[in-house]
């Protein structure tokens, strides 16, 4: 039974990797393509290569970002059932939000799915309720609430600095410099996203392999990272234009200088907050909030606030929907599990 569940997890994990690349790539390339810093073809190839490289760089780094997330002890088949339910819920939500053009957080959705599944398992197999109830949900919730505010505020304030520095300079030179910085930030953000994605899905695999009785699970990880890199890179090559169109065209109208501020803010917060401080920071939430923050600091109205409010609503319901769906799936498949 464990091998069957592990096989199902592998089958569901592969489209999750592709969709994650497709879902997250607009965070780095939507604004650079909108302001003509990069052509769509160059942007997608840059993002795909940088994401794949970031995934491969995870090999020596390990699961640093998820070292704080201690999954409770439970029956091995129940662990596999929770992981399978979490991946199915994550895939469904990411596909739904992609076709709706909404840049939601894959990181928060995955964590909510695992926590929701663990809560359901508590009612089934006698899992230690104390361990489940003390799962680290506070850190994801805090970053879900605070990271958009930090990104918005930082981008808004940095516009003042950028305007002061650019004052009196030739507009064409300012625009050219801004586009160059955007191109660099697109690569950096894609690299950081790849590092996040590699750790995110390796954490899932390292939960599953020992539960399925696979000895020396760590020895399988280098091969897994290569597969991760290929599938995520292929997802990035699609461009994720449904979400990209929303970020670059329907949410905010901005010039190249403010586009530079938003992309710089996104890459800086990604590396400082997520990779350096190991916080469960969402690139999608950070990128969209930076775009809104930089775009709103202009003398005329540029932010489509009804669209922004709709986006905030999707962010708020993501943990509830995915966590609830995962819990329901765990309860649904529980009669098939032997525990």
C-alpha positions as YAML, in Angstrom:
chain: A
units: angstrom
residues:
- id: 1
  name: UNK
  ca: [0.00, 0.00, 0.00]
- id: 2
  name: UNK
  ca: [2.84, 2.39, 0.82]
- id: 3
  name: UNK
  ca: [4.44, 1.90, -2.61]
- id: 4
  name: UNK
  ca: [1.10, 2.52, -4.32]
- id: 5
  name: UNK
  ca: [0.63, 5.75, -2.37]
- id: 6
  name: UNK
  ca: [4.20, 6.84, -3.14]
- id: 7
  name: UNK
  ca: [3.60, 6.17, -6.84]
- id: 8
  name: UNK
  ca: [0.44, 8.29, -6.75]
- id: 9
  name: UNK
  ca: [2.36, 11.06, -4.99]
- id: 10
  name: UNK
  ca: [5.01, 10.99, -7.74]
- id: 11
  name: UNK
  ca: [2.31, 11.10, -10.43]
- id: 12
  name: UNK
  ca: [0.59, 14.13, -8.85]
- id: 13
  name: UNK
  ca: [3.89, 15.83, -8.01]
- id: 14
  name: UNK
  ca: [4.99, 16.07, -11.66]
- id: 15
  name: UNK
  ca: [2.11, 18.29, -12.88]
- id: 16
  name: UNK
  ca: [2.47, 20.29, -9.66]
- id: 17
  name: UNK
  ca: [6.05, 21.10, -10.63]
- id: 18
  name: UNK
  ca: [5.05, 22.22, -14.14]
- id: 19
  name: UNK
  ca: [2.12, 24.31, -12.87]
- id: 20
  name: UNK
  ca: [4.31, 25.87, -10.14]
- id: 21
  name: UNK
  ca: [6.72, 27.09, -12.82]
- id: 22
  name: UNK
  ca: [3.85, 28.39, -14.95]
- id: 23
  name: UNK
  ca: [2.15, 29.98, -11.93]
- id: 24
  name: UNK
  ca: [5.21, 31.72, -10.46]
- id: 25
  name: UNK
  ca: [7.14, 32.88, -13.54]
- id: 26
  name: UNK
  ca: [5.04, 36.08, -14.03]
- id: 27
  name: UNK
  ca: [6.33, 37.37, -10.68]
- id: 28
  name: UNK
  ca: [9.72, 37.99, -12.27]
- id: 29
  name: UNK
  ca: [8.91, 38.77, -15.92]
- id: 30
  name: UNK
  ca: [5.49, 40.49, -16.03]
- id: 31
  name: UNK
  ca: [6.78, 44.02, -15.36]
- id: 32
  name: UNK
  ca: [10.04, 43.76, -17.38]
- id: 33
  name: UNK
  ca: [8.05, 42.65, -20.43]
- id: 34
  name: UNK
  ca: [5.38, 45.30, -19.83]
- id: 35
  name: UNK
  ca: [7.98, 48.10, -19.76]
- id: 36
  name: UNK
  ca: [9.93, 46.55, -22.67]
- id: 37
  name: UNK
  ca: [12.99, 45.82, -20.56]
- id: 38
  name: UNK
  ca: [12.91, 42.29, -22.01]
- id: 39
  name: UNK
  ca: [11.14, 40.71, -24.94]
- id: 40
  name: UNK
  ca: [8.71, 37.92, -24.00]
- id: 41
  name: UNK
  ca: [10.93, 35.26, -25.60]
- id: 42
  name: UNK
  ca: [14.10, 36.40, -23.82]
- id: 43
  name: UNK
  ca: [12.23, 36.89, -20.54]
- id: 44
  name: UNK
  ca: [10.76, 33.37, -20.50]
- id: 45
  name: UNK
  ca: [14.09, 31.77, -21.41]
- id: 46
  name: UNK
  ca: [15.90, 33.80, -18.76]
- id: 47
  name: UNK
  ca: [13.30, 32.87, -16.14]
- id: 48
  name: UNK
  ca: [13.32, 29.19, -17.10]
- id: 49
  name: UNK
  ca: [17.11, 28.96, -16.94]
- id: 50
  name: UNK
  ca: [17.39, 30.89, -13.68]
- id: 51
  name: UNK
  ca: [14.58, 28.90, -12.04]
- id: 52
  name: UNK
  ca: [16.17, 25.61, -13.08]
- id: 53
  name: UNK
  ca: [19.55, 26.77, -11.79]
- id: 54
  name: UNK
  ca: [17.95, 27.82, -8.51]
- id: 55
  name: UNK
  ca: [16.39, 24.37, -8.10]
- id: 56
  name: UNK
  ca: [19.76, 22.69, -8.70]
- id: 57
  name: UNK
  ca: [21.43, 25.03, -6.21]
- id: 58
  name: UNK
  ca: [19.11, 23.56, -3.60]
- id: 59
  name: UNK
  ca: [21.17, 20.34, -3.59]
- id: 60
  name: UNK
  ca: [23.83, 21.68, -1.18]
- id: 61
  name: UNK
  ca: [21.33, 23.92, 0.64]
- id: 62
  name: UNK
  ca: [18.81, 21.21, 1.60]
- id: 63
  name: UNK
  ca: [15.43, 22.14, 3.09]
- id: 64
  name: UNK
  ca: [16.68, 25.25, 4.91]
- id: 65
  name: UNK
  ca: [13.42, 27.14, 4.34]
- id: 66
  name: UNK
  ca: [11.34, 24.38, 5.90]
- id: 67
  name: UNK
  ca: [13.66, 23.39, 8.76]
- id: 68
  name: UNK
  ca: [11.22, 25.04, 11.20]
- id: 69
  name: UNK
  ca: [8.25, 22.95, 10.01]
- id: 70
  name: UNK
  ca: [8.17, 19.78, 12.14]
- id: 71
  name: UNK
  ca: [5.57, 17.40, 10.79]
- id: 72
  name: UNK
  ca: [3.89, 15.39, 13.58]
- id: 73
  name: UNK
  ca: [4.54, 11.68, 14.04]
- id: 74
  name: UNK
  ca: [1.77, 9.50, 12.62]
- id: 75
  name: UNK
  ca: [1.21, 6.19, 10.85]
- id: 76
  name: UNK
  ca: [3.31, 5.99, 7.62]
- id: 77
  name: UNK
  ca: [0.27, 5.39, 5.45]
- id: 78
  name: UNK
  ca: [-1.45, 8.38, 7.00]
- id: 79
  name: UNK
  ca: [1.59, 10.56, 6.23]
- id: 80
  name: UNK
  ca: [1.42, 9.44, 2.60]
- id: 81
  name: UNK
  ca: [-2.32, 10.06, 2.53]
- id: 82
  name: UNK
  ca: [-1.87, 13.58, 3.90]
- id: 83
  name: UNK
  ca: [0.90, 14.38, 1.39]
- id: 84
  name: UNK
  ca: [-1.15, 13.01, -1.53]
- id: 85
  name: UNK
  ca: [-4.22, 15.00, -0.47]
- id: 86
  name: UNK
  ca: [-2.11, 18.14, -0.04]
- id: 87
  name: UNK
  ca: [-0.61, 17.82, -3.53]
- id: 88
  name: UNK
  ca: [-4.00, 17.21, -5.16]
- id: 89
  name: UNK
  ca: [-5.46, 20.26, -3.38]
- id: 90
  name: UNK
  ca: [-2.46, 22.42, -4.30]
- id: 91
  name: UNK
  ca: [-2.65, 21.40, -7.96]
- id: 92
  name: UNK
  ca: [-6.35, 22.12, -8.18]
- id: 93
  name: UNK
  ca: [-6.07, 25.54, -6.56]
- id: 94
  name: UNK
  ca: [-3.03, 26.60, -8.60]
- id: 95
  name: UNK
  ca: [-4.78, 25.64, -11.83]
- id: 96
  name: UNK
  ca: [-7.96, 27.45, -10.81]
- id: 97
  name: UNK
  ca: [-6.16, 30.65, -9.78]
- id: 98
  name: UNK
  ca: [-3.96, 30.55, -12.90]
- id: 99
  name: UNK
  ca: [-6.97, 30.50, -15.22]
- id: 100
  name: UNK
  ca: [-8.51, 33.28, -13.12]
- id: 101
  name: UNK
  ca: [-5.27, 35.27, -13.55]
- id: 102
  name: UNK
  ca: [-4.60, 35.49, -9.81]
- id: 103
  name: UNK
  ca: [-0.98, 35.35, -8.45]
- id: 104
  name: UNK
  ca: [-1.64, 33.40, -5.24]
- id: 105
  name: UNK
  ca: [0.96, 31.89, -2.92]
- id: 106
  name: UNK
  ca: [2.04, 28.31, -3.64]
- id: 107
  name: UNK
  ca: [4.08, 28.26, -0.42]
- id: 108
  name: UNK
  ca: [1.15, 29.21, 1.80]
- id: 109
  name: UNK
  ca: [-1.19, 26.89, -0.09]
- id: 110
  name: UNK
  ca: [1.15, 23.91, 0.41]
- id: 111
  name: UNK
  ca: [1.66, 24.62, 4.12]
- id: 112
  name: UNK
  ca: [-2.09, 25.08, 4.64]
- id: 113
  name: UNK
  ca: [-2.76, 21.80, 2.80]
- id: 114
  name: UNK
  ca: [-0.33, 19.89, 5.01]
- id: 115
  name: UNK
  ca: [-1.75, 21.43, 8.18]
- id: 116
  name: UNK
  ca: [-5.34, 20.75, 7.05]
- id: 117
  name: UNK
  ca: [-4.51, 17.14, 6.27]
- id: 118
  name: UNK
  ca: [-2.76, 16.72, 9.62]
- id: 119
  name: UNK
  ca: [-5.81, 18.09, 11.44]
- id: 120
  name: UNK
  ca: [-8.00, 15.57, 9.64]
- id: 121
  name: UNK
  ca: [-5.62, 12.73, 10.54]
- id: 122
  name: UNK
  ca: [-5.98, 13.64, 14.20]
- id: 123
  name: UNK
  ca: [-9.60, 12.44, 14.02]
- id: 124
  name: UNK
  ca: [-8.71, 9.15, 12.36]
- id: 125
  name: UNK
  ca: [-5.66, 7.31, 13.61]
- id: 126
  name: UNK
  ca: [-4.99, 8.65, 17.06]
- id: 127
  name: UNK
  ca: [-2.29, 11.07, 15.99]
- id: 128
  name: UNK
  ca: [-1.00, 13.06, 18.94]
- id: 129
  name: UNK
  ca: [-3.37, 16.01, 19.03]
- id: 130
  name: UNK
  ca: [-0.84, 18.14, 20.89]
- id: 131
  name: UNK
  ca: [1.71, 17.77, 18.08]
- id: 132
  name: UNK
  ca: [-0.87, 18.58, 15.43]
- id: 133
  name: UNK
  ca: [-2.33, 21.57, 17.25]
- id: 134
  name: UNK
  ca: [1.17, 22.94, 17.82]
- id: 135
  name: UNK
  ca: [2.07, 22.84, 14.13]
- id: 136
  name: UNK
  ca: [3.85, 26.10, 13.19]
- id: 137
  name: UNK
  ca: [0.93, 27.89, 11.57]
- id: 138
  name: UNK
  ca: [1.79, 31.29, 13.09]
- id: 139
  name: UNK
  ca: [4.81, 31.99, 10.84]
- id: 140
  name: UNK
  ca: [2.92, 31.36, 7.56]
- id: 141
  name: UNK
  ca: [-0.02, 33.42, 8.82]
- id: 142
  name: UNK
  ca: [2.23, 36.29, 9.85]
- id: 143
  name: UNK
  ca: [4.00, 36.42, 6.50]
- id: 144
  name: UNK
  ca: [0.68, 36.11, 4.67]
- id: 145
  name: UNK
  ca: [-0.59, 39.20, 6.49]
- id: 146
  name: UNK
  ca: [2.58, 41.27, 6.87]
- id: 147
  name: UNK
  ca: [4.70, 40.61, 3.75]
- id: 148
  name: UNK
  ca: [2.26, 42.39, 1.38]
- id: 149
  name: UNK
  ca: [2.24, 45.42, 3.69]
- id: 150
  name: UNK
  ca: [6.05, 45.48, 3.90]
- id: 151
  name: UNK
  ca: [6.43, 45.10, 0.14]
- id: 152
  name: UNK
  ca: [3.84, 47.80, -0.57]
- id: 153
  name: UNK
  ca: [5.37, 50.25, 1.91]
- id: 154
  name: UNK
  ca: [8.96, 49.67, 0.82]
- id: 155
  name: UNK
  ca: [8.14, 50.06, -2.87]
- id: 156
  name: UNK
  ca: [6.09, 53.19, -2.20]
- id: 157
  name: UNK
  ca: [8.95, 54.81, -0.25]
- id: 158
  name: UNK
  ca: [11.64, 53.79, -2.73]
- id: 159
  name: UNK
  ca: [9.82, 55.68, -5.48]
- id: 160
  name: UNK
  ca: [10.66, 58.92, -3.62]
- id: 161
  name: UNK
  ca: [14.34, 57.97, -3.64]
- id: 162
  name: UNK
  ca: [14.28, 56.97, -7.30]
- id: 163
  name: UNK
  ca: [12.58, 60.23, -8.30]
- id: 164
  name: UNK
  ca: [15.14, 62.26, -6.36]
- id: 165
  name: UNK
  ca: [18.07, 60.42, -7.95]
- id: 166
  name: UNK
  ca: [16.60, 60.74, -11.44]
- id: 167
  name: UNK
  ca: [15.72, 64.43, -11.08]
- id: 168
  name: UNK
  ca: [17.32, 66.48, -13.85]
- id: 169
  name: UNK
  ca: [18.58, 63.43, -15.75]
- id: 170
  name: UNK
  ca: [17.74, 62.74, -19.37]
- id: 171
  name: UNK
  ca: [14.43, 60.77, -19.47]
- id: 172
  name: UNK
  ca: [15.75, 58.35, -22.10]
- id: 173
  name: UNK
  ca: [18.78, 57.58, -19.93]
- id: 174
  name: UNK
  ca: [16.58, 57.05, -16.87]
- id: 175
  name: UNK
  ca: [14.31, 54.69, -18.80]
- id: 176
  name: UNK
  ca: [17.25, 52.74, -20.25]
- id: 177
  name: UNK
  ca: [18.90, 52.36, -16.84]
- id: 178
  name: UNK
  ca: [15.59, 51.33, -15.30]
- id: 179
  name: UNK
  ca: [15.06, 48.66, -17.93]
- id: 180
  name: UNK
  ca: [18.58, 47.30, -17.41]
- id: 181
  name: UNK
  ca: [18.01, 46.99, -13.66]
- id: 182
  name: UNK
  ca: [14.67, 45.29, -14.32]
- id: 183
  name: UNK
  ca: [16.36, 42.69, -16.53]
- id: 184
  name: UNK
  ca: [18.90, 41.93, -13.79]
- id: 185
  name: UNK
  ca: [16.18, 41.71, -11.15]
- id: 186
  name: UNK
  ca: [14.15, 39.37, -13.35]
- id: 187
  name: UNK
  ca: [17.06, 36.92, -13.31]
- id: 188
  name: UNK
  ca: [17.63, 37.32, -9.57]
- id: 189
  name: UNK
  ca: [13.96, 36.86, -8.71]
- id: 190
  name: UNK
  ca: [13.75, 33.77, -10.93]
- id: 191
  name: UNK
  ca: [16.85, 32.34, -9.27]
- id: 192
  name: UNK
  ca: [15.39, 32.92, -5.80]
- id: 193
  name: UNK
  ca: [12.06, 31.44, -6.88]
- id: 194
  name: UNK
  ca: [13.86, 28.32, -8.10]
- id: 195
  name: UNK
  ca: [15.60, 27.99, -4.75]
- id: 196
  name: UNK
  ca: [12.23, 28.23, -3.01]
- id: 197
  name: UNK
  ca: [10.55, 25.75, -5.32]
- id: 198
  name: UNK
  ca: [13.36, 23.22, -5.02]
- id: 199
  name: UNK
  ca: [13.17, 23.29, -1.24]
- id: 200
  name: UNK
  ca: [9.36, 23.31, -1.22]
- id: 201
  name: UNK
  ca: [9.00, 20.11, -3.23]
- id: 202
  name: UNK
  ca: [12.04, 18.37, -1.79]
- id: 203
  name: UNK
  ca: [10.45, 18.84, 1.65]
- id: 204
  name: UNK
  ca: [7.36, 17.02, 0.35]
- id: 205
  name: UNK
  ca: [9.49, 14.20, -1.07]
- id: 206
  name: UNK
  ca: [11.54, 13.85, 2.11]
- id: 207
  name: UNK
  ca: [8.27, 13.40, 4.03]
- id: 208
  name: UNK
  ca: [7.07, 10.75, 1.61]
- id: 209
  name: UNK
  ca: [10.11, 8.56, 0.96]
- id: 210
  name: UNK
  ca: [10.80, 7.47, 4.57]
- id: 211
  name: UNK
  ca: [7.07, 6.92, 5.16]
- id: 212
  name: UNK
  ca: [7.03, 4.56, 2.17]
- id: 213
  name: UNK
  ca: [9.93, 2.60, 3.61]
- id: 214
  name: UNK
  ca: [12.53, 3.85, 1.11]
- id: 215
  name: UNK
  ca: [15.95, 3.42, 2.70]
- id: 216
  name: UNK
  ca: [18.48, 6.26, 2.44]
- id: 217
  name: UNK
  ca: [15.96, 8.74, 1.03]
- id: 218
  name: UNK
  ca: [18.62, 11.45, 0.75]
- id: 219
  name: UNK
  ca: [20.46, 9.49, -1.95]
- id: 220
  name: UNK
  ca: [17.45, 9.91, -4.25]
- id: 221
  name: UNK
  ca: [17.38, 13.68, -3.95]
- id: 222
  name: UNK
  ca: [20.00, 14.70, -6.59]
- id: 223
  name: UNK
  ca: [18.02, 12.83, -9.26]
- id: 224
  name: UNK
  ca: [14.81, 14.35, -7.95]
- id: 225
  name: UNK
  ca: [16.26, 17.87, -8.17]
- id: 226
  name: UNK
  ca: [17.14, 17.35, -11.84]
- id: 227
  name: UNK
  ca: [13.56, 16.28, -12.55]
- id: 228
  name: UNK
  ca: [12.28, 19.24, -10.53]
- id: 229
  name: UNK
  ca: [14.47, 21.65, -12.51]
- id: 230
  name: UNK
  ca: [13.34, 20.29, -15.89]
- id: 231
  name: UNK
  ca: [9.62, 20.35, -15.11]
- id: 232
  name: UNK
  ca: [9.66, 23.75, -13.41]
- id: 233
  name: UNK
  ca: [11.75, 25.16, -16.26]
- id: 234
  name: UNK
  ca: [9.26, 23.85, -18.82]
- id: 235
  name: UNK
  ca: [6.46, 25.49, -16.84]
- id: 236
  name: UNK
  ca: [8.36, 28.79, -16.89]
- id: 237
  name: UNK
  ca: [8.73, 28.61, -20.68]
- id: 238
  name: UNK
  ca: [4.95, 28.96, -21.00]
- id: 239
  name: UNK
  ca: [5.34, 32.50, -19.65]
- id: 240
  name: UNK
  ca: [2.32, 32.26, -17.36]
- id: 241
  name: UNK
  ca: [0.76, 35.06, -19.38]
- id: 242
  name: UNK
  ca: [-2.70, 34.90, -17.80]
- id: 243
  name: UNK
  ca: [-1.23, 36.03, -14.48]
- id: 244
  name: UNK
  ca: [1.35, 38.18, -16.26]
- id: 245
  name: UNK
  ca: [-1.36, 40.10, -18.08]
- id: 246
  name: UNK
  ca: [-3.09, 40.84, -14.79]
- id: 247
  name: UNK
  ca: [0.12, 42.04, -13.09]
- id: 248
  name: UNK
  ca: [1.42, 44.07, -16.01]
- id: 249
  name: UNK
  ca: [-1.73, 45.42, -17.64]
- id: 250
  name: UNK
  ca: [-4.87, 45.08, -15.50]
- id: 251
  name: UNK
  ca: [-3.53, 45.90, -12.03]
- id: 252
  name: UNK
  ca: [-1.26, 48.96, -12.41]
- id: 253
  name: UNK
  ca: [-0.04, 51.30, -15.11]
- id: 254
  name: UNK
  ca: [3.57, 52.32, -14.46]
- id: 255
  name: UNK
  ca: [6.65, 53.74, -16.16]
- id: 256
  name: UNK
  ca: [10.04, 51.96, -16.40]
- id: 257
  name: UNK
  ca: [11.42, 53.71, -13.31]
- id: 258
  name: UNK
  ca: [8.59, 52.52, -11.09]
- id: 259
  name: UNK
  ca: [8.86, 49.13, -12.72]
- id: 260
  name: UNK
  ca: [12.50, 49.12, -11.63]
- id: 261
  name: UNK
  ca: [11.46, 49.94, -8.05]
- id: 262
  name: UNK
  ca: [8.89, 47.13, -7.94]
- id: 263
  name: UNK
  ca: [11.24, 44.47, -9.35]
- id: 264
  name: UNK
  ca: [14.09, 45.58, -7.08]
- id: 265
  name: UNK
  ca: [11.82, 45.42, -4.04]
- id: 266
  name: UNK
  ca: [10.62, 41.94, -4.96]
- id: 267
  name: UNK
  ca: [14.11, 40.48, -5.44]
- id: 268
  name: UNK
  ca: [15.48, 42.20, -2.33]
- id: 269
  name: UNK
  ca: [12.70, 40.94, -0.07]
- id: 270
  name: UNK
  ca: [12.89, 37.47, -1.58]
- id: 271
  name: UNK
  ca: [16.57, 37.07, -0.77]
- id: 272
  name: UNK
  ca: [16.53, 38.93, 2.54]
- id: 273
  name: UNK
  ca: [13.31, 37.60, 4.02]
- id: 274
  name: UNK
  ca: [12.88, 34.20, 2.44]
- id: 275
  name: UNK
  ca: [16.37, 32.87, 1.77]
- id: 276
  name: UNK
  ca: [18.44, 34.65, 4.42]
- id: 277
  name: UNK
  ca: [15.91, 34.61, 7.29]
- id: 278
  name: UNK
  ca: [14.15, 31.35, 6.26]
- id: 279
  name: UNK
  ca: [10.70, 32.95, 6.42]
- id: 280
  name: UNK
  ca: [7.85, 31.35, 4.43]
- id: 281
  name: UNK
  ca: [7.68, 34.41, 2.17]
- id: 282
  name: UNK
  ca: [5.58, 34.26, -0.98]
- id: 283
  name: UNK
  ca: [7.12, 35.63, -4.17]
- id: 284
  name: UNK
  ca: [3.63, 36.08, -5.65]
- id: 285
  name: UNK
  ca: [2.36, 38.19, -2.75]
- id: 286
  name: UNK
  ca: [5.59, 40.20, -2.60]
- id: 287
  name: UNK
  ca: [5.70, 40.87, -6.35]
- id: 288
  name: UNK
  ca: [2.06, 41.97, -6.62]
- id: 289
  name: UNK
  ca: [2.29, 44.17, -3.52]
- id: 290
  name: UNK
  ca: [5.50, 45.78, -4.81]
- id: 291
  name: UNK
  ca: [3.79, 46.54, -8.11]
- id: 292
  name: UNK
  ca: [0.83, 48.15, -6.33]
- id: 293
  name: UNK
  ca: [3.12, 50.10, -3.97]
- id: 294
  name: UNK
  ca: [5.36, 51.51, -6.70]
- id: 295
  name: UNK
  ca: [2.46, 52.20, -9.06]
- id: 296
  name: UNK
  ca: [0.35, 54.00, -6.46]
- id: 297
  name: UNK
  ca: [3.08, 56.60, -5.77]
- id: 298
  name: UNK
  ca: [2.24, 58.78, -8.76]
- id: 299
  name: UNK
  ca: [0.43, 62.06, -9.23]
- id: 300
  name: UNK
  ca: [-2.43, 60.45, -11.10]
- id: 301
  name: UNK
  ca: [-4.50, 57.35, -10.40]
- id: 302
  name: UNK
  ca: [-2.85, 54.22, -11.82]
- id: 303
  name: UNK
  ca: [-3.95, 51.35, -9.58]
- id: 304
  name: UNK
  ca: [-7.06, 49.38, -10.48]
- id: 305
  name: UNK
  ca: [-8.25, 49.13, -6.88]
- id: 306
  name: UNK
  ca: [-11.29, 46.88, -7.56]
- id: 307
  name: UNK
  ca: [-8.88, 44.41, -9.16]
- id: 308
  name: UNK
  ca: [-6.49, 44.79, -6.22]
- id: 309
  name: UNK
  ca: [-9.27, 44.10, -3.70]
- id: 310
  name: UNK
  ca: [-10.23, 41.00, -5.68]
- id: 311
  name: UNK
  ca: [-6.60, 39.89, -5.51]
- id: 312
  name: UNK
  ca: [-6.48, 40.44, -1.73]
- id: 313
  name: UNK
  ca: [-9.60, 38.29, -1.36]
- id: 314
  name: UNK
  ca: [-7.93, 35.41, -3.21]
- id: 315
  name: UNK
  ca: [-4.90, 35.70, -0.92]
- id: 316
  name: UNK
  ca: [-7.12, 35.56, 2.16]
- id: 317
  name: UNK
  ca: [-9.10, 32.49, 1.11]
- id: 318
  name: UNK
  ca: [-6.15, 30.49, -0.25]
- id: 319
  name: UNK
  ca: [-5.19, 28.82, 3.09]
- id: 320
  name: UNK
  ca: [-8.84, 28.17, 3.95]
- id: 321
  name: UNK
  ca: [-9.75, 26.62, 0.60]
- id: 322
  name: UNK
  ca: [-6.63, 24.49, 0.17]
- id: 323
  name: UNK
  ca: [-6.44, 23.44, 3.82]
- id: 324
  name: UNK
  ca: [-10.13, 22.53, 3.85]
- id: 325
  name: UNK
  ca: [-9.88, 20.60, 0.58]
- id: 326
  name: UNK
  ca: [-6.89, 18.65, 1.86]
- id: 327
  name: UNK
  ca: [-8.71, 17.75, 5.08]
- id: 328
  name: UNK
  ca: [-11.77, 16.53, 3.15]
- id: 329
  name: UNK
  ca: [-9.60, 14.41, 0.85]
- id: 330
  name: UNK
  ca: [-7.81, 12.80, 3.81]
- id: 331
  name: UNK
  ca: [-11.15, 11.86, 5.32]
- id: 332
  name: UNK
  ca: [-12.37, 10.58, 1.93]
- id: 333
  name: UNK
  ca: [-9.42, 8.25, 1.32]
- id: 334
  name: UNK
  ca: [-9.07, 7.10, 4.94]
- id: 335
  name: UNK
  ca: [-11.14, 3.92, 4.40]
- id: 336
  name: UNK
  ca: [-8.50, 2.80, 1.88]
- id: 337
  name: UNK
  ca: [-5.62, 3.26, 4.32]
- id: 338
  name: UNK
  ca: [-4.48, 0.53, 6.68]
- id: 339
  name: UNK
  ca: [-3.54, 2.12, 9.98]
...
